[in-house]
XYZ file of C-alpha atoms in Angstrom:
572
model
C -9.169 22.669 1.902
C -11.068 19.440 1.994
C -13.563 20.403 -0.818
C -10.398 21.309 -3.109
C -8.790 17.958 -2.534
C -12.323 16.508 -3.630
C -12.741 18.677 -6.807
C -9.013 17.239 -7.343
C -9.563 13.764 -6.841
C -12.750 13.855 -9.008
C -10.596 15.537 -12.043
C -8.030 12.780 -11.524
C -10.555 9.897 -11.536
C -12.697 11.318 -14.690
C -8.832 11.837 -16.851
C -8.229 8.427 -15.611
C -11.628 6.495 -16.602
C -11.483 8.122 -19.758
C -8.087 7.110 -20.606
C -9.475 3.601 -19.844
C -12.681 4.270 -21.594
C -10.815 5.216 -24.958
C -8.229 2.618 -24.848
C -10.584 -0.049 -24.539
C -12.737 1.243 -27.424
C -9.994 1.193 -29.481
C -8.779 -2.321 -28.549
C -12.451 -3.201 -28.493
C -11.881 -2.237 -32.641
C -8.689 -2.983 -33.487
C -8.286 -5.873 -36.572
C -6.663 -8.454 -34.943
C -4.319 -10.324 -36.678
C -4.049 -7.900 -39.926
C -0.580 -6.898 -40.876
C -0.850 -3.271 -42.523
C 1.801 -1.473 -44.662
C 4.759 0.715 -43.947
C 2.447 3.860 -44.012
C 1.350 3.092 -40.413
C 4.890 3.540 -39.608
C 5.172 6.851 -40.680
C 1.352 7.496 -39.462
C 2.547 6.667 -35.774
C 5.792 8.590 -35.892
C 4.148 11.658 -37.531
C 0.326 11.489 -34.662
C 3.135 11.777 -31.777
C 4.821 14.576 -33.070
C 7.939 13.416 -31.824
C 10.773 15.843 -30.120
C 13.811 13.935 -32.170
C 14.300 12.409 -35.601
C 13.212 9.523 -35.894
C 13.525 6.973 -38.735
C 9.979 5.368 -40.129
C 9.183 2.346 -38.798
C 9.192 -0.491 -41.078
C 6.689 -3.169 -40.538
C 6.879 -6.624 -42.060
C 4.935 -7.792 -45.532
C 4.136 -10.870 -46.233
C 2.844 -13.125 -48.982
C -0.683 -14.991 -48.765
C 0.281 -17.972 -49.138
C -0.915 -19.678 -46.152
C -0.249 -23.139 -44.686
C -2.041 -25.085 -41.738
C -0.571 -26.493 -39.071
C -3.285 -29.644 -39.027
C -2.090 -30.222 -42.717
C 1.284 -30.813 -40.716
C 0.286 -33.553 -38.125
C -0.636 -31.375 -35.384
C -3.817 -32.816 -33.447
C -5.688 -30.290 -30.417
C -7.167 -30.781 -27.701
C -4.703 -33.245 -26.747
C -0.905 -33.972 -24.931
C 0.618 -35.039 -27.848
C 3.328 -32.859 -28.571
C 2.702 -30.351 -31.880
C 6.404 -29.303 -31.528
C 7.258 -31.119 -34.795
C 4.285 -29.798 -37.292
C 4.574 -26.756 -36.128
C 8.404 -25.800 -37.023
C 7.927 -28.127 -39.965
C 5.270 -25.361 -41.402
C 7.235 -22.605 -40.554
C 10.242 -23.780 -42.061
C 8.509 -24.974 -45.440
C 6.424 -21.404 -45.523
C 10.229 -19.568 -44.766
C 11.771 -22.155 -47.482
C 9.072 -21.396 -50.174
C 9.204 -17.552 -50.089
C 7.307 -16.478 -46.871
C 4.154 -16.604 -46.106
C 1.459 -17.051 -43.263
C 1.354 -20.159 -40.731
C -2.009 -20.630 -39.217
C -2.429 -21.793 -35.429
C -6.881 -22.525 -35.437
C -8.760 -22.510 -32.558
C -7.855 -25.455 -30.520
C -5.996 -26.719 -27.216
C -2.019 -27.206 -28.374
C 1.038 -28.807 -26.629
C 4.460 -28.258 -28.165
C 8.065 -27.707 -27.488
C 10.214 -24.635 -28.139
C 8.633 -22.771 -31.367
C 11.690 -22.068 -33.897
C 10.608 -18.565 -36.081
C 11.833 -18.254 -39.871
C 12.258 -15.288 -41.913
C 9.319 -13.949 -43.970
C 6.893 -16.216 -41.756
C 3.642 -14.677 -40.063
C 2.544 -16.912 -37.610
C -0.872 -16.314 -37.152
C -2.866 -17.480 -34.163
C -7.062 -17.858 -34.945
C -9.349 -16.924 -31.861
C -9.663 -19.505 -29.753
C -6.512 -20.858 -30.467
C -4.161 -21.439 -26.639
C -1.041 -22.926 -27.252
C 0.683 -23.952 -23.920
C 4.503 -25.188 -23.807
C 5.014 -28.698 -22.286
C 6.311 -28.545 -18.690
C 8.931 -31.631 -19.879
C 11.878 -29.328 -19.381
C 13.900 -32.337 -21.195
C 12.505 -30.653 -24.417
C 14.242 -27.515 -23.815
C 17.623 -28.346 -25.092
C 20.727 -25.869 -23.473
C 21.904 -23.246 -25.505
C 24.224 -19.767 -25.275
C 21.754 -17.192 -25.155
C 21.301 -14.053 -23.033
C 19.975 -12.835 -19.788
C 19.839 -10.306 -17.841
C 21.994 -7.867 -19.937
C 25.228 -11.050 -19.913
C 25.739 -13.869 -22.545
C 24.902 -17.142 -20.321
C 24.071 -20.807 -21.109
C 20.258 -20.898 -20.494
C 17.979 -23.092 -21.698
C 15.932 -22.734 -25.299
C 13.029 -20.093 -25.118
C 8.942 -21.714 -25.582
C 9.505 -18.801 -29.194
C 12.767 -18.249 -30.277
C 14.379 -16.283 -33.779
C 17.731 -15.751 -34.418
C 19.143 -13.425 -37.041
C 16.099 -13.278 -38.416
C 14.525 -10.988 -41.104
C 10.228 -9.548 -41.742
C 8.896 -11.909 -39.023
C 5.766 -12.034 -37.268
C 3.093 -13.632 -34.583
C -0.562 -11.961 -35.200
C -3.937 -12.655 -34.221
C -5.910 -13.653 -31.099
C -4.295 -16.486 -29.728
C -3.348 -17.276 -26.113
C 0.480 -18.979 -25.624
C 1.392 -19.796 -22.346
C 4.722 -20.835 -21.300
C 3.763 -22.919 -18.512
C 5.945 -20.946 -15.905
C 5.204 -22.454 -12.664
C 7.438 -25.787 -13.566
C 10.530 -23.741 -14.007
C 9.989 -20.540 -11.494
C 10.882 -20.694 -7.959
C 8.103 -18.850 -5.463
C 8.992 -16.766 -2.126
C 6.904 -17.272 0.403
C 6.405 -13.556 1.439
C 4.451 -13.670 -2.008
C 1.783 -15.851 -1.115
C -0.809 -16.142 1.801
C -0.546 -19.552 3.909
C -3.028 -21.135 2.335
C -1.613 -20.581 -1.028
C 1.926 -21.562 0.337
C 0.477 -24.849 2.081
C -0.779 -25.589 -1.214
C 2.109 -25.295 -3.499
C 4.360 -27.211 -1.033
C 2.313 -30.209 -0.706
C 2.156 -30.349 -4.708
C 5.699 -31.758 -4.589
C 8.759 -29.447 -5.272
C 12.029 -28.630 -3.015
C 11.968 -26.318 -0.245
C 15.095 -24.160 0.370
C 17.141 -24.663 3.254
C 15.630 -22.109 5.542
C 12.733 -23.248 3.881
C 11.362 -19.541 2.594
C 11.774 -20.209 -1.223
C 9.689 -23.481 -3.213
C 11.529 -24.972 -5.945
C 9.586 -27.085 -8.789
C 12.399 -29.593 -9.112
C 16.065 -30.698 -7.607
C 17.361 -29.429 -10.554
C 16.404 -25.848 -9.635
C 17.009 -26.348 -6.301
C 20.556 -27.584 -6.671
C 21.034 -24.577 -9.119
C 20.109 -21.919 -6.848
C 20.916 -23.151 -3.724
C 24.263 -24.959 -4.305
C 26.251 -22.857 -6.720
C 29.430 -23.156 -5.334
C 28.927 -27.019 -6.441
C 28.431 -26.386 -10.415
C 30.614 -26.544 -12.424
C 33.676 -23.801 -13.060
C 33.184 -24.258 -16.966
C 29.661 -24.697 -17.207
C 28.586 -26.208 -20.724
C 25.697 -27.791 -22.587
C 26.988 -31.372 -21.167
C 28.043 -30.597 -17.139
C 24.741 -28.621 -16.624
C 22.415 -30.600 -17.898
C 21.196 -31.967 -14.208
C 20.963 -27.892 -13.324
C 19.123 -26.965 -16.174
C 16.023 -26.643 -14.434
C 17.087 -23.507 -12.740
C 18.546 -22.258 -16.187
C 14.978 -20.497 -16.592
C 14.408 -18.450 -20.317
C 12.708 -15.771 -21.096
C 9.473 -16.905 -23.318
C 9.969 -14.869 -26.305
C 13.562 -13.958 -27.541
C 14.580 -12.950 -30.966
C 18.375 -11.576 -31.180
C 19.760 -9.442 -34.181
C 16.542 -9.669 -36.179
C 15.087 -6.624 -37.951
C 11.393 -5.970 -38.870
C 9.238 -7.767 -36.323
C 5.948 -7.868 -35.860
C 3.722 -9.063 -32.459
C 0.343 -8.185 -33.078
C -2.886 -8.776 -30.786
C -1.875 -12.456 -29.075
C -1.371 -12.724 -25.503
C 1.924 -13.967 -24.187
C 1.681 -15.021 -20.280
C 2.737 -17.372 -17.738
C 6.833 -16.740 -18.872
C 9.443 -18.771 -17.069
C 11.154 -16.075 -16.639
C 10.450 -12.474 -18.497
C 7.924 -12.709 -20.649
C 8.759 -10.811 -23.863
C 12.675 -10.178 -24.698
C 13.826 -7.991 -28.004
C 17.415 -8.341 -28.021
C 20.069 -6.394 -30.960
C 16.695 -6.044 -32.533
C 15.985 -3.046 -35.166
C 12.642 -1.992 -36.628
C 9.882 -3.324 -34.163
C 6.623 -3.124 -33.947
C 4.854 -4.392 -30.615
C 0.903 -3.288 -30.621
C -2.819 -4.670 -29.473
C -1.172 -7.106 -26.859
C -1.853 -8.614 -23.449
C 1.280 -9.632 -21.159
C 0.509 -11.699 -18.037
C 2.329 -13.078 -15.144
C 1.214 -13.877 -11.874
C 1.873 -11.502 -9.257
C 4.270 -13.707 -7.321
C 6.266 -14.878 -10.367
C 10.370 -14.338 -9.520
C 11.686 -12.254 -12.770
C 8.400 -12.095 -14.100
C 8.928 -9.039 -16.643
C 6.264 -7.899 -18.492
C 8.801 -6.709 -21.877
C 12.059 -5.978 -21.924
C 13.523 -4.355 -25.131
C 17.230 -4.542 -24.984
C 19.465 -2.817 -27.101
C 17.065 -2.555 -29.768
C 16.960 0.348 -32.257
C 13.667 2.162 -33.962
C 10.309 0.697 -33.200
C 6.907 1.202 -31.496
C 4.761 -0.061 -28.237
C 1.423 0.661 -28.592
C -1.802 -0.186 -27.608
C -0.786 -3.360 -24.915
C -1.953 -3.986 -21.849
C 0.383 -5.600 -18.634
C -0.603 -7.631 -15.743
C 2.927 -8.542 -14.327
C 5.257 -10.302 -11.022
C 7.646 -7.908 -11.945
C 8.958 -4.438 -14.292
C 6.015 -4.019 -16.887
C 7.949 -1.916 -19.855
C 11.288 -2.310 -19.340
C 14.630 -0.378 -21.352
C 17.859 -2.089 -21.249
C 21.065 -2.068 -23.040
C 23.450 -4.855 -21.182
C 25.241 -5.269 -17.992
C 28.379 -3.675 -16.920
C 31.332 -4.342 -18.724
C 29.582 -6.656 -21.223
C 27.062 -3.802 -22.247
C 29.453 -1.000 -22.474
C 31.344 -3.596 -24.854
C 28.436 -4.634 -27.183
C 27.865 -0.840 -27.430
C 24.740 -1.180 -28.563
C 21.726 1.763 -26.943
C 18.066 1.082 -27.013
C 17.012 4.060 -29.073
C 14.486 5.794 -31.461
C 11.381 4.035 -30.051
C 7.840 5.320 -29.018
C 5.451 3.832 -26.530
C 1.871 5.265 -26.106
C -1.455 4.178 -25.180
C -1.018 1.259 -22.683
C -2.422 0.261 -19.621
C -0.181 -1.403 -16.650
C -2.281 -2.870 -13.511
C 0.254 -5.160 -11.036
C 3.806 -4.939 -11.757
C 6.707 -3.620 -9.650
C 7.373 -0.559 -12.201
C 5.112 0.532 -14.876
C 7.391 2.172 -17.384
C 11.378 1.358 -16.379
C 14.653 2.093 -17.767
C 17.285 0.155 -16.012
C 19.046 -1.311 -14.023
C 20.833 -3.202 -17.406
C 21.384 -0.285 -19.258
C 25.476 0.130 -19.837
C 25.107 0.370 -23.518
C 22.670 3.374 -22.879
C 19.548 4.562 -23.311
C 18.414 7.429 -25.781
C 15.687 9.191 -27.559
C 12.763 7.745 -26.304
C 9.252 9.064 -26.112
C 6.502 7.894 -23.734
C 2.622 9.155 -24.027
C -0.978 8.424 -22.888
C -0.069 5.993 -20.155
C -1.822 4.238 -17.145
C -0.998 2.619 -14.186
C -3.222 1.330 -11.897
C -2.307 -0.288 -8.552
C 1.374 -0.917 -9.503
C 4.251 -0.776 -7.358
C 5.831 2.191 -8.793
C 5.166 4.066 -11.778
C 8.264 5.913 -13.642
C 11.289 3.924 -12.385
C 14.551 5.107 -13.093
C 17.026 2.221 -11.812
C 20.941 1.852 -12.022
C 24.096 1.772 -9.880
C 27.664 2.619 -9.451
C 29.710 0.200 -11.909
C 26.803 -0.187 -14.621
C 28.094 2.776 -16.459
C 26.113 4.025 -19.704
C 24.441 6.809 -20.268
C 20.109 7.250 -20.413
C 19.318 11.102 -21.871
C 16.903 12.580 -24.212
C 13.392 10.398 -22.814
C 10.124 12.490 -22.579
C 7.022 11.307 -20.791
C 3.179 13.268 -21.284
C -0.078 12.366 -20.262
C 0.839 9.433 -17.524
C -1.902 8.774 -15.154
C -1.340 6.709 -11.908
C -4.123 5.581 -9.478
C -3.140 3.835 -6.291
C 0.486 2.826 -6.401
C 1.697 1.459 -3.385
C 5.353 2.624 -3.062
C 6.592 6.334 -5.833
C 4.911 7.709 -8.488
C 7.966 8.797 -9.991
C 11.730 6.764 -8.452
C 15.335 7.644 -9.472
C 17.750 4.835 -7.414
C 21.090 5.370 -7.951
C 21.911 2.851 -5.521
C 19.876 -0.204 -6.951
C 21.482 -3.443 -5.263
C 23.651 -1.500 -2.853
C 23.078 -2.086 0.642
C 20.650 0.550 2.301
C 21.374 4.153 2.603
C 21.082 6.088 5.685
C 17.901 8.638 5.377
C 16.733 11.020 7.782
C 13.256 10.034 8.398
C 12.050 13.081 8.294
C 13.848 15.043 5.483
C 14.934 12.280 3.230
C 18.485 13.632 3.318
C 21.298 10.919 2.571
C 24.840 11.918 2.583
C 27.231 9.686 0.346
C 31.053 9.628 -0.589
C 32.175 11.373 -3.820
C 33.966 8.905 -5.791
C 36.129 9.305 -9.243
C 34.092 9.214 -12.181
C 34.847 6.771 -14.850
C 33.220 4.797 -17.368
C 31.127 3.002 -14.635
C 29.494 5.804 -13.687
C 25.893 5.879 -14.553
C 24.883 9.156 -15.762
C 20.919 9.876 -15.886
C 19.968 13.277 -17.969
C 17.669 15.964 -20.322
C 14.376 14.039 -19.354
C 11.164 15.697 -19.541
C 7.912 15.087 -17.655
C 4.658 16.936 -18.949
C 0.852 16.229 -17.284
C 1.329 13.514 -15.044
C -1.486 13.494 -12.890
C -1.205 10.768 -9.690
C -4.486 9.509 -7.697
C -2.949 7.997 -4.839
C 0.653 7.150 -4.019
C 3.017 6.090 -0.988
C 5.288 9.072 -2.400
C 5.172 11.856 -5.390
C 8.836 12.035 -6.105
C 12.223 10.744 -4.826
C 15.770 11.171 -6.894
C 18.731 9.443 -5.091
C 21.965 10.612 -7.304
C 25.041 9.811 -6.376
C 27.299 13.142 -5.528
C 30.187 12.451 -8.631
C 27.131 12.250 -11.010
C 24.313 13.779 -10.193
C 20.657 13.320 -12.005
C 20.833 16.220 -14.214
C 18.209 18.797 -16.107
C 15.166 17.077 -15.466
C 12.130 19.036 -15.915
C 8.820 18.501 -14.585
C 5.335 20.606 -15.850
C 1.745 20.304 -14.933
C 1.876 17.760 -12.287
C -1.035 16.958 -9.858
C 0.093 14.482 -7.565
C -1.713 12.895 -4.264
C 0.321 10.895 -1.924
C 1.330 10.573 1.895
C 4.776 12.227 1.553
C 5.499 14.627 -1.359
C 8.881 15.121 -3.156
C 12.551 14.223 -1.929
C 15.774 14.800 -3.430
C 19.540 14.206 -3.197
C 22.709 15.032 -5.579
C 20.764 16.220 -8.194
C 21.326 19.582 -10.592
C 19.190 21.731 -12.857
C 15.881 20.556 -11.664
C 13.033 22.407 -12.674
C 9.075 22.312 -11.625
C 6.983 24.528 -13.482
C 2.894 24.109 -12.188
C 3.657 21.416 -9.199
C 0.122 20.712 -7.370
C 1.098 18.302 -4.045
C -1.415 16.976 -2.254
C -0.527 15.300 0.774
C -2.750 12.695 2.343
C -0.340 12.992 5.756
C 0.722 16.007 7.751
C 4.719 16.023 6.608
C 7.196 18.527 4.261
C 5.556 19.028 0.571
C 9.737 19.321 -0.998
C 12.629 18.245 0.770
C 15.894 18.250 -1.040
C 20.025 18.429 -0.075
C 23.015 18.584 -2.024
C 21.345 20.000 -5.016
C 21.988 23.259 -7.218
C 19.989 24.835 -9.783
C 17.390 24.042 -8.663
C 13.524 26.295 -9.852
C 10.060 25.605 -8.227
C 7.654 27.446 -10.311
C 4.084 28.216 -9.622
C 4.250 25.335 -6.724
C 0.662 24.771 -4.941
C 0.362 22.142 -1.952
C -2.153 21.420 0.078
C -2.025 18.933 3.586
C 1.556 19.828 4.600
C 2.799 20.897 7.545
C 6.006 22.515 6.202
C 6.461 23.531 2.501
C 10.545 23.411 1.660
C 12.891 21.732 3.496
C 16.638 23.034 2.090
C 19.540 21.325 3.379
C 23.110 19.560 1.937
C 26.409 21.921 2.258
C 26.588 21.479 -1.351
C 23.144 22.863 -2.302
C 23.500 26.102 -4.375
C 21.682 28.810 -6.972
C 17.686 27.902 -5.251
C 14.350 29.367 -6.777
C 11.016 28.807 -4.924
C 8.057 30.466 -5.823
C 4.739 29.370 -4.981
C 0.979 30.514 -6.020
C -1.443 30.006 -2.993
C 0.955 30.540 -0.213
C 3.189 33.061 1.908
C 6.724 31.791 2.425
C 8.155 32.267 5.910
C 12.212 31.647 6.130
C 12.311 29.344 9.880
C 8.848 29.001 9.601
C 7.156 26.998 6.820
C 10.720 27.334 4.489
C 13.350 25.542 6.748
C 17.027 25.980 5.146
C 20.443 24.835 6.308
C 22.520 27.694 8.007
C 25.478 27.290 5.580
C 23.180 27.574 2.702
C 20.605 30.563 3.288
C 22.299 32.794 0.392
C 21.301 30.505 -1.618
C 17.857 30.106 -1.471
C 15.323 32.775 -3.052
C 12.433 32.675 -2.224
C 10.092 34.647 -4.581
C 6.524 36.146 -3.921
């Protein structure tokens, strides 16, 4: 048994390194900064063979003309503020036709960056371009987050119906986070927390959360004293705590970010909103670990683009799909859908690839490939609650690898915000109120998981569906997974495993699940488990197990509630 969970771990660490090998041969190769034609569109659309139709991709052109931020005023390696020469170059190049802004190498300060249409801004190696921590510079505005229209101060880049825009090349901008994010202190050792207190800031009443400023502080911590009608004027002494996103464009179409690196956010990091036609590839996202709504990218209600190549080092969700919040999001209407992500590389971050919680106005047609996530919190995370409503359906997901992830390789929460549910600690089993469905209820559906292979994990599996909706045809094939408890389910229908290999690193049940029908286990092998099924819920119905290596014994290593023995086969 031993030497088969070695021959398994070495399989899962050579699929692994090579994954890392080849992506970092290709990045090692890649053109930064060069903005090809349409074609490549098609070409990435056509190399993933994808399972839906899909729309090609159009990338932005530009024209050569290229101006120089120097020729503008801006001086490096200094504090003087380049906000000024730099949106005066980008709107001349947008004014004159389009064209190509160049940031050279260099140390730059400036204010919030204001994209035109038809403008590449290009960043030259060496070039890091941090945003001033004078948060007077950031005037208020109505923007978004969070999936809610909110007043929130201006984003360090910002477009706004905006057309065949892009930022390129090998520059570093950094959005100087720490002056506008709060820090808990569970997220830092003492020393790190004696540090950051003694370097000024507010502590919080019960003195567990550091604030950079009063402002923030006040804005957090005393909400019931803001104002009822907040605007530009009355929240000016909050605006601290107002914290934006780094990068937002809303309503453009054809964008282009291409090979920079984007970290340090004030809040998440990169934010497509109502975008269409967008091409993300060849970039690094960064956050420290501790950084409160630290997203790696969040693409919101965006329709028809690509991820590729991009590599995420995160506080919080790494690739994130949303589509609004509640009653706002089912209103705008507006699904993320048609896009395909491939060949990226997530290290710390709470969820690798994510679709949720904001995701009212949907989710659809989305294809995932040639993935890896290594060390973070949870892998696939599938995120939502009662009152969110929208519907996510139609996402496949091949060739994810996982090494060491800390919490599930694979999480469906139903319940995300609610207070805690009440699990049997040994089974999993949660039993929940039926309520009326309605167009709040979330409905999760027709995904498909192919080769996911899992080096290490706190748990393989766990779907928590709520009993008036449950998660529905989900299908999971060629899956190797090692982790200290194996799969759990509730209120879920037409679930089917087809080549499941568990390997449990502690003595428990491989599959547990309860208040489930439909459900086929095909070809299941487990090794490390002291029970193989667990069957219980008075609901469950219409049960298929069949495994390859071992004899099932009903009462013995296949437990199943009384009521619900007819409906369990169990197949040799």
């Amino acid at each position: 048994m031993i030497e088969n969970l070695q021959l398994v771990m070495r399989k899962i660490k050579i699929i692994i390194l090579g994954t890392v090998l080849l992506t970092a041969f290709s990045c090692s190769n890649k053109k930064a900064g060069v903005v090809r034609n349409t074609a490549e569109g098609k070409g990435i659309l056509a190399a993933a063979k994808l399972p839906f139709e899909m729309p090609e991709i159009q990338i932005p052109k530009f024209k050569t003309d290229t101006l120089n931020i120097v020729d503008f005023g801006a001086v490096p390696n200094t504090e003087e503020l380049c906000t000024k020469a730099i949106n005066e170059a980008i709107a001349k190049c947008s004014e004159s036709g389009g064209g190509v802004v160049v940031i050279p190498s260099g140390l730059w300060t400036t204010g919030p960056i204001k994209m035109k249409s038809n403008v590449n801004l290009h960043t030259k190696n060496g070039a890091y371009i941090s945003f001033t921590g004078d948060l007077t510079q950031y005037k208020l505005i109505e923007s978004y987050f969070e999936g809610n229209k909110v007043l929130r101060c201006e984003s360090p880049i910002m477009g706004v119906d905006l057309e065949n825009i892009a930022i390129t090349g090998e520059g570093i901008f950094d959005g100087n986070g720490s002056k506008w994010r709060p820090v808990k202190i569970g997220k830092m050792t003492s020393s790190q927390w004696d540090q950051l207190v003694k370097s000024g800031g507010v502590l919080s009443k019960d003195g567990k959360i550091w604030y950079p400023s009063k402002g923030a502080y006040l804005g957090n911590e005393e909400k019931d004293k803001l104002p009822k009608v907040p605007t530009a004027a009355n929240m000016e002494p909050y605006k601290q705590a107002l914290r934006p996103v780094m990068v937002s464009f809303v309503n453009c179409k054809k964008l282009l970010l291409d090979g920079v690196t984007f970290q340090n956010s004030p809040a998440w990091n990169v934010n497509p909103l109502m975008c269409e036609h967008l091409t993300l590839r060849n970039l690094t996202i960064r956050n420290p670990w501790y950084s409160q709504n630290g997203d790696g990218l969040d693409i919101e209600s965006c329709r028809i683009g690509s991820v590729t190549n991009c590599r995420f080092d995160v506080g919080d969700d790494a690739i994130c799909i949303k589509s609004g919040k509640d009653k706002e999001g089912r209103d705008r209407g507006k699904p993320t859908e048609l896009f395909v992500i491939t060949d990226c590389v997530v290290y710390h971050a709470h969820g690798g690839f994510v679709i949720g919680s904001e995701m009212s106005g949907s989710v659809r047609n989305i294809f995932v490939k040639n993935l890896t996530f290594n060390g973070t919190d949870c892998g696939l995370r599938f995120k939502s609650v009662r009152g969110r409503g929208g519907v996510v359906e139609n996402i496949w997901m091949e060739d994810i690898r996982m090494n060491n992830i800390p919490t599930d390789a694979i999480n469906f929460n139903l319940y995300y915000f609610e207070k805690s549910l009440s699990e049997d600690k040994l089974t999993g089993e949660v039993t929940v109120d039926k309520k009326t469905v309605s167009e709040e209820t979330p409905v999760f559906r027709n995904m498909y998981f192919k080769n996911i292979y899992v080096n290490g994990a706190a748990q393989a599996l766990k779907i928590m569906g709520i009993p008036e909706m449950p998660v529905e045809n989900i299908q999971f094939q060629n899956m190797i997974i090692r982790s200290d408890v194996g799969v759990q389910m509730n209120y879920t229908r037409k679930i089917a495993f087809k080549n499941l290999d568990v390997r449990l690193d502690k003595p428990g049940i491989a599959v547990s699940f309860s208040n489930s029908q439909n459900i086929n286990i095909e070809g299941f092998k487990s090794i490390g488990e002291n029970q193989l099924f667990w069957v219980g819920g008075t609901t469950t119905k219409d049960i298929s197990l069949q495994t390859n290596d071992k004899r099932m014994i009903l009462d013995e290593n296949v437990k199943v509630l009384a009521s619900v023995k007819d409906e369990v086969k169990l197949i040799e």
